[in-house]
Structures are given as structure tokens and as C-alpha cells.
Amino acid sequence: MNAAPHLPALLAAGETRLSAEQIYPRLFDAILEQRLPPGSLLPEQALGQAFGVSRTVIRRVLGRLCDQQVVVQRPSHTAHLAAPDPEQARQVLSARRLAETTLITLAAQRARPAQIRQLRQLVERERQHHESGERCAAIRLGGEFHLKLAQVAANAPLARFLNGLVPMTSLIIARYESPCCEHCAWEEHAAIIDAVEQGDAEAALGLMHTHLDRLEDKLDLA
């Protein structure tokens, strides 16, 4: 396990103190960019210094990442980043497919116009980051799209289950994605929204299967 006594600079010059909600995406992006390698220790004091906040704020951020299985924390131990191996990655992807194929059918039956607008706004942000070359931010936002879609489905137990799989999938993509991959997830997300908006559960399910197939195909798990 890697120690991380000197974390990368995570607070820009001149910034005021950040909230836990502002720190979460920055820390997650640093993880996806592998500025913090898999398995790295995450001392609360060092993170607090990197972000210029108290350990209490850092605990809230780490708690959220623990719920999402991106960070592992045991009592009386320093938190550390998860480091999924290829077999764990396959298991996560298999479990995720089982959940998503049920949730997408429910979402197509229950989506409201305001929710469709929120999904489109999220995908637009994903597109902007992708086209700006901000790969890891695009990956994170792509994961958030799937979690928002689960909220639309209005099945709380399944949504909580997916919440422990999607962020881990983002970590898996960042670690195992083939460097020659040109897959644009945001385009597939936009097509899924169109089917959900039309209430076409069959089309939405087919698009979700295709999307997950392509996600798995771009990973080098050999």
C-alpha cells in the first residue's frame, strides 16, 4: 500500500475554504487521474492541509467515498484508496448490469419532464468536459448520469445498490481503459435520454445493453 505523506496541490491559489460538496469532485477527479495511485493512504490531516479545511470536513468527504466503495476505511486504520483487480472489476460490471437493466425500464415508465431536463444538463456538462480533453471529469459526470437515472426510476433499494457500483466503475475505467479507445459515452447517454423521454422502455433497455457492452469492451482486463 502506498503512503501519501505529500499529497498533490488540491487548492488553487487565492481560493477560500471549500465545503465537503466542493471537495468531493476534486478529490474524486484526482483519484481518477491517478494523481493518487490505487491503494494510496489518505490521512485526514494531510488531506485537510491539501484542501485548507478541517479534518471534520475531510471525514464527510471520505465517508461518502467509503459508501461508494472508492475508499476503504476500517476502525483505527487510515483510509486508503480501493485498488480493484481485474476479477473484482468483472464482478462489479456484472452486478451493475443486473441493476441498470431493471432501473432503465422503470425510468422509461416514470420519468417526468423536469427530470429529463436535469439529465440533459448533466450530459451537456459531460460533453463539454470530454471535448475539452478533461477525461476524468467526463468519466465522473458519466457516472453521475447513471445515478441520476436511478433516481428517476424511483426504486430506492436499487438506487442505493447502484450507488456502490457506479463510482467504483469510474475508478475501473480510469485504471483499465484502453489508451486507443475513442468511445464517447455522452452520445450514448443522450440517446438513452431520448428513449426514456418517449417512454420507450424496450428501446431504452436495448440502448443500455449496448452502452454497457461498449463500456466493457474498452477495458483491458486481460
Short mmCIF file of C-alpha atoms in Angstrom, two decimals:
data_model
loop_
_atom_site.label_atom_id
_atom_site.label_comp_id
_atom_site.label_asym_id
_atom_site.label_seq_id
_atom_site.Cartn_x
_atom_site.Cartn_y
_atom_site.Cartn_z
CA MET A 1 0.00 0.00 0.00
CA ASN A 2 1.36 3.39 -0.95
CA ALA A 3 1.83 6.07 1.67
CA ALA A 4 0.84 9.57 0.65
CA PRO A 5 2.62 11.98 3.03
CA HIS A 6 2.84 14.64 0.32
CA LEU A 7 -0.49 14.93 -1.46
CA PRO A 8 -0.69 16.89 -4.73
CA ALA A 9 -1.77 20.51 -4.50
CA LEU A 10 -5.55 20.41 -4.48
CA LEU A 11 -6.38 24.00 -3.54
CA ALA A 12 -5.80 26.72 -6.11
CA ALA A 13 -4.06 29.92 -5.08
CA GLY A 14 -6.42 32.52 -3.69
CA GLU A 15 -9.30 30.11 -3.07
CA THR A 16 -11.30 30.40 0.11
CA ARG A 17 -12.21 27.45 2.28
CA LEU A 18 -14.19 24.81 0.41
CA SER A 19 -17.18 22.80 1.55
CA ALA A 20 -17.35 18.99 1.56
CA GLU A 21 -19.61 19.18 -1.51
CA GLN A 22 -16.94 21.18 -3.37
CA ILE A 23 -14.07 18.97 -2.26
CA TYR A 24 -15.71 15.68 -3.26
CA PRO A 25 -15.47 16.13 -7.09
CA ARG A 26 -11.92 17.49 -6.84
CA LEU A 27 -10.73 14.56 -4.78
CA PHE A 28 -12.60 12.09 -6.98
CA ASP A 29 -11.04 13.60 -10.12
CA ALA A 30 -7.58 13.40 -8.53
CA ILE A 31 -8.26 9.73 -7.85
CA LEU A 32 -9.45 9.07 -11.41
CA GLU A 33 -6.46 10.93 -12.83
CA GLN A 34 -4.30 8.64 -10.66
CA ARG A 35 -2.54 11.61 -9.10
CA LEU A 36 -3.36 9.46 -6.08
CA PRO A 37 -2.38 5.90 -7.11
CA PRO A 38 -4.63 2.90 -6.28
CA GLY A 39 -4.04 1.76 -2.72
CA SER A 40 -2.72 5.13 -1.53
CA LEU A 41 -3.22 6.04 2.10
CA LEU A 42 -5.45 9.07 2.69
CA PRO A 43 -4.53 10.63 6.06
CA GLU A 44 -7.21 13.05 7.22
CA GLN A 45 -4.67 15.63 8.41
CA ALA A 46 -2.74 15.62 5.13
CA LEU A 47 -5.95 15.92 3.09
CA GLY A 48 -7.15 18.73 5.34
CA GLN A 49 -3.90 20.61 4.72
CA ALA A 50 -4.10 19.98 0.95
CA PHE A 51 -7.60 21.49 0.83
CA GLY A 52 -7.20 24.01 3.64
CA VAL A 53 -10.08 22.58 5.68
CA SER A 54 -10.59 20.77 8.98
CA ARG A 55 -10.42 17.01 9.47
CA THR A 56 -14.16 17.07 10.18
CA VAL A 57 -14.86 18.25 6.62
CA ILE A 58 -12.48 15.64 5.22
CA ARG A 59 -14.24 12.90 7.20
CA ARG A 60 -17.51 13.77 5.47
CA VAL A 61 -15.87 13.50 2.05
CA LEU A 62 -14.16 10.21 2.90
CA GLY A 63 -17.43 8.89 4.32
CA ARG A 64 -19.17 9.49 1.01
CA LEU A 65 -16.34 7.81 -0.90
CA CYS A 66 -16.45 4.88 1.53
CA ASP A 67 -20.18 4.47 0.91
CA GLN A 68 -19.33 4.30 -2.80
CA GLN A 69 -16.52 1.75 -2.16
CA VAL A 70 -13.93 4.02 -3.81
CA VAL A 71 -12.21 4.40 -0.41
CA VAL A 72 -11.72 1.66 2.17
CA GLN A 73 -11.66 2.56 5.86
CA ARG A 74 -11.51 0.23 8.84
CA PRO A 75 -11.78 1.27 12.51
CA SER A 76 -8.49 2.65 13.85
CA HIS A 77 -6.89 2.49 10.39
CA THR A 78 -6.05 5.25 7.92
CA ALA A 79 -8.38 5.29 4.92
CA HIS A 80 -6.92 4.10 1.63
CA LEU A 81 -7.99 4.02 -1.99
CA ALA A 82 -9.57 0.90 -3.39
CA ALA A 83 -7.48 -0.99 -5.92
CA PRO A 84 -9.86 -3.31 -7.81
CA ASP A 85 -8.12 -6.14 -9.63
CA PRO A 86 -9.44 -7.47 -12.99
CA GLU A 87 -11.64 -10.14 -11.38
CA GLN A 88 -13.18 -7.61 -8.98
CA ALA A 89 -13.76 -5.32 -11.95
CA ARG A 90 -15.64 -8.07 -13.81
CA GLN A 91 -17.82 -8.73 -10.77
CA VAL A 92 -18.67 -5.03 -10.39
CA LEU A 93 -19.61 -4.75 -14.06
CA SER A 94 -21.77 -7.87 -13.90
CA ALA A 95 -23.63 -6.66 -10.81
CA ARG A 96 -24.08 -3.23 -12.32
CA ARG A 97 -25.66 -4.65 -15.48
CA LEU A 98 -28.23 -6.55 -13.41
CA ALA A 99 -29.24 -3.36 -11.60
CA GLU A 100 -29.19 -0.99 -14.57
CA THR A 101 -31.32 -3.15 -16.85
CA THR A 102 -34.11 -3.08 -14.28
CA LEU A 103 -33.72 0.61 -13.45
CA ILE A 104 -33.78 1.79 -17.07
CA THR A 105 -37.15 0.09 -17.66
CA LEU A 106 -38.59 1.78 -14.58
CA ALA A 107 -37.11 5.15 -15.59
CA ALA A 108 -38.79 4.98 -19.01
CA GLN A 109 -42.12 4.42 -17.25
CA ARG A 110 -41.74 7.12 -14.60
CA ALA A 111 -39.62 9.98 -15.96
CA ARG A 112 -41.02 13.50 -15.58
CA PRO A 113 -40.14 16.48 -17.82
CA ALA A 114 -38.13 18.22 -15.09
CA GLN A 115 -36.04 15.08 -14.59
CA ILE A 116 -35.40 14.81 -18.32
CA ARG A 117 -34.12 18.39 -18.32
CA GLN A 118 -31.75 17.61 -15.43
CA LEU A 119 -30.42 14.56 -17.26
CA ARG A 120 -29.79 16.59 -20.41
CA GLN A 121 -27.96 19.29 -18.43
CA LEU A 122 -25.74 16.63 -16.87
CA VAL A 123 -24.91 15.08 -20.24
CA GLU A 124 -24.15 18.53 -21.67
CA ARG A 125 -21.57 19.07 -18.91
CA GLU A 126 -20.16 15.61 -19.65
CA ARG A 127 -19.87 16.53 -23.35
CA GLN A 128 -18.10 19.79 -22.59
CA HIS A 129 -15.51 18.09 -20.39
CA HIS A 130 -14.98 15.34 -22.97
CA GLU A 131 -14.44 17.81 -25.80
CA SER A 132 -12.11 19.90 -23.60
CA GLY A 133 -9.94 16.84 -23.01
CA GLU A 134 -10.89 16.62 -19.33
CA ARG A 135 -11.24 12.85 -19.46
CA CYS A 136 -11.58 12.08 -15.77
CA ALA A 137 -14.16 14.80 -15.09
CA ALA A 138 -16.15 13.39 -18.03
CA ILE A 139 -15.90 9.88 -16.55
CA ARG A 140 -17.14 11.14 -13.17
CA LEU A 141 -20.06 13.01 -14.75
CA GLY A 142 -20.91 9.95 -16.81
CA GLY A 143 -21.22 8.02 -13.57
CA GLU A 144 -23.41 10.75 -12.09
CA PHE A 145 -25.70 10.43 -15.12
CA HIS A 146 -26.38 6.79 -14.26
CA LEU A 147 -27.03 7.62 -10.61
CA LYS A 148 -29.46 10.37 -11.61
CA LEU A 149 -31.20 7.92 -13.95
CA ALA A 150 -31.58 5.55 -10.99
CA GLN A 151 -33.31 8.34 -9.05
CA VAL A 152 -35.73 8.77 -11.94
CA ALA A 153 -36.59 5.06 -11.69
CA ALA A 154 -37.79 5.74 -8.11
CA ASN A 155 -36.67 2.43 -6.62
CA ALA A 156 -34.64 3.40 -3.56
CA PRO A 157 -33.07 -0.02 -2.73
CA LEU A 158 -31.85 -0.50 -6.31
CA ALA A 159 -30.60 3.10 -6.46
CA ARG A 160 -28.58 2.57 -3.25
CA PHE A 161 -27.16 -0.66 -4.68
CA LEU A 162 -26.11 1.14 -7.85
CA ASN A 163 -24.55 3.95 -5.79
CA GLY A 164 -21.99 1.42 -4.58
CA LEU A 165 -21.19 0.25 -8.12
CA VAL A 166 -21.11 3.28 -10.43
CA PRO A 167 -18.32 5.26 -8.69
CA MET A 168 -16.29 2.04 -8.48
CA THR A 169 -16.87 1.58 -12.22
CA SER A 170 -15.48 5.07 -12.80
CA LEU A 171 -12.35 4.01 -10.90
CA ILE A 172 -12.15 0.84 -13.01
CA ILE A 173 -12.50 2.82 -16.26
CA ALA A 174 -9.75 5.24 -15.23
CA ARG A 175 -7.46 2.33 -14.35
CA TYR A 176 -8.17 -0.15 -17.15
CA GLU A 177 -9.45 1.82 -20.15
CA SER A 178 -7.52 1.05 -23.33
CA PRO A 179 -5.44 4.10 -24.40
CA CYS A 180 -6.62 3.74 -28.01
CA CYS A 181 -10.30 3.93 -27.05
CA GLU A 182 -12.37 6.64 -28.76
CA HIS A 183 -15.70 5.76 -27.16
CA CYS A 184 -17.91 8.81 -26.49
CA ALA A 185 -20.19 7.81 -23.64
CA TRP A 186 -22.05 11.13 -23.62
CA GLU A 187 -23.54 10.42 -27.07
CA GLU A 188 -24.95 7.12 -25.84
CA HIS A 189 -26.27 8.81 -22.71
CA ALA A 190 -28.09 11.36 -24.90
CA ALA A 191 -29.70 8.56 -26.92
CA ILE A 192 -30.83 6.84 -23.73
CA ILE A 193 -32.47 10.07 -22.56
CA ASP A 194 -34.38 10.32 -25.86
CA ALA A 195 -35.81 6.82 -25.39
CA VAL A 196 -36.69 7.48 -21.74
CA GLU A 197 -38.39 10.76 -22.65
CA GLN A 198 -40.51 8.94 -25.24
CA GLY A 199 -41.45 6.29 -22.68
CA ASP A 200 -39.99 3.58 -24.92
CA ALA A 201 -38.78 1.07 -22.35
CA GLU A 202 -37.76 -1.52 -24.94
CA ALA A 203 -35.58 0.93 -26.86
CA ALA A 204 -34.09 2.31 -23.64
CA LEU A 205 -33.21 -1.21 -22.46
CA GLY A 206 -31.55 -2.05 -25.78
CA LEU A 207 -29.52 1.16 -25.68
CA MET A 208 -28.44 0.48 -22.10
CA HIS A 209 -27.24 -3.02 -23.01
CA THR A 210 -25.28 -1.61 -25.96
CA HIS A 211 -23.81 1.13 -23.77
CA LEU A 212 -22.66 -1.33 -21.09
CA ASP A 213 -21.26 -3.66 -23.77
CA ARG A 214 -19.12 -0.83 -25.14
CA LEU A 215 -18.04 0.20 -21.67
CA GLU A 216 -16.77 -3.32 -21.01
CA ASP A 217 -15.20 -3.67 -24.46
CA LYS A 218 -12.97 -0.62 -23.92
CA LEU A 219 -11.41 -2.08 -20.77
CA ASP A 220 -8.20 -4.08 -20.87
CA LEU A 221 -8.83 -6.68 -18.15
CA ALA A 222 -6.59 -9.38 -19.65
#
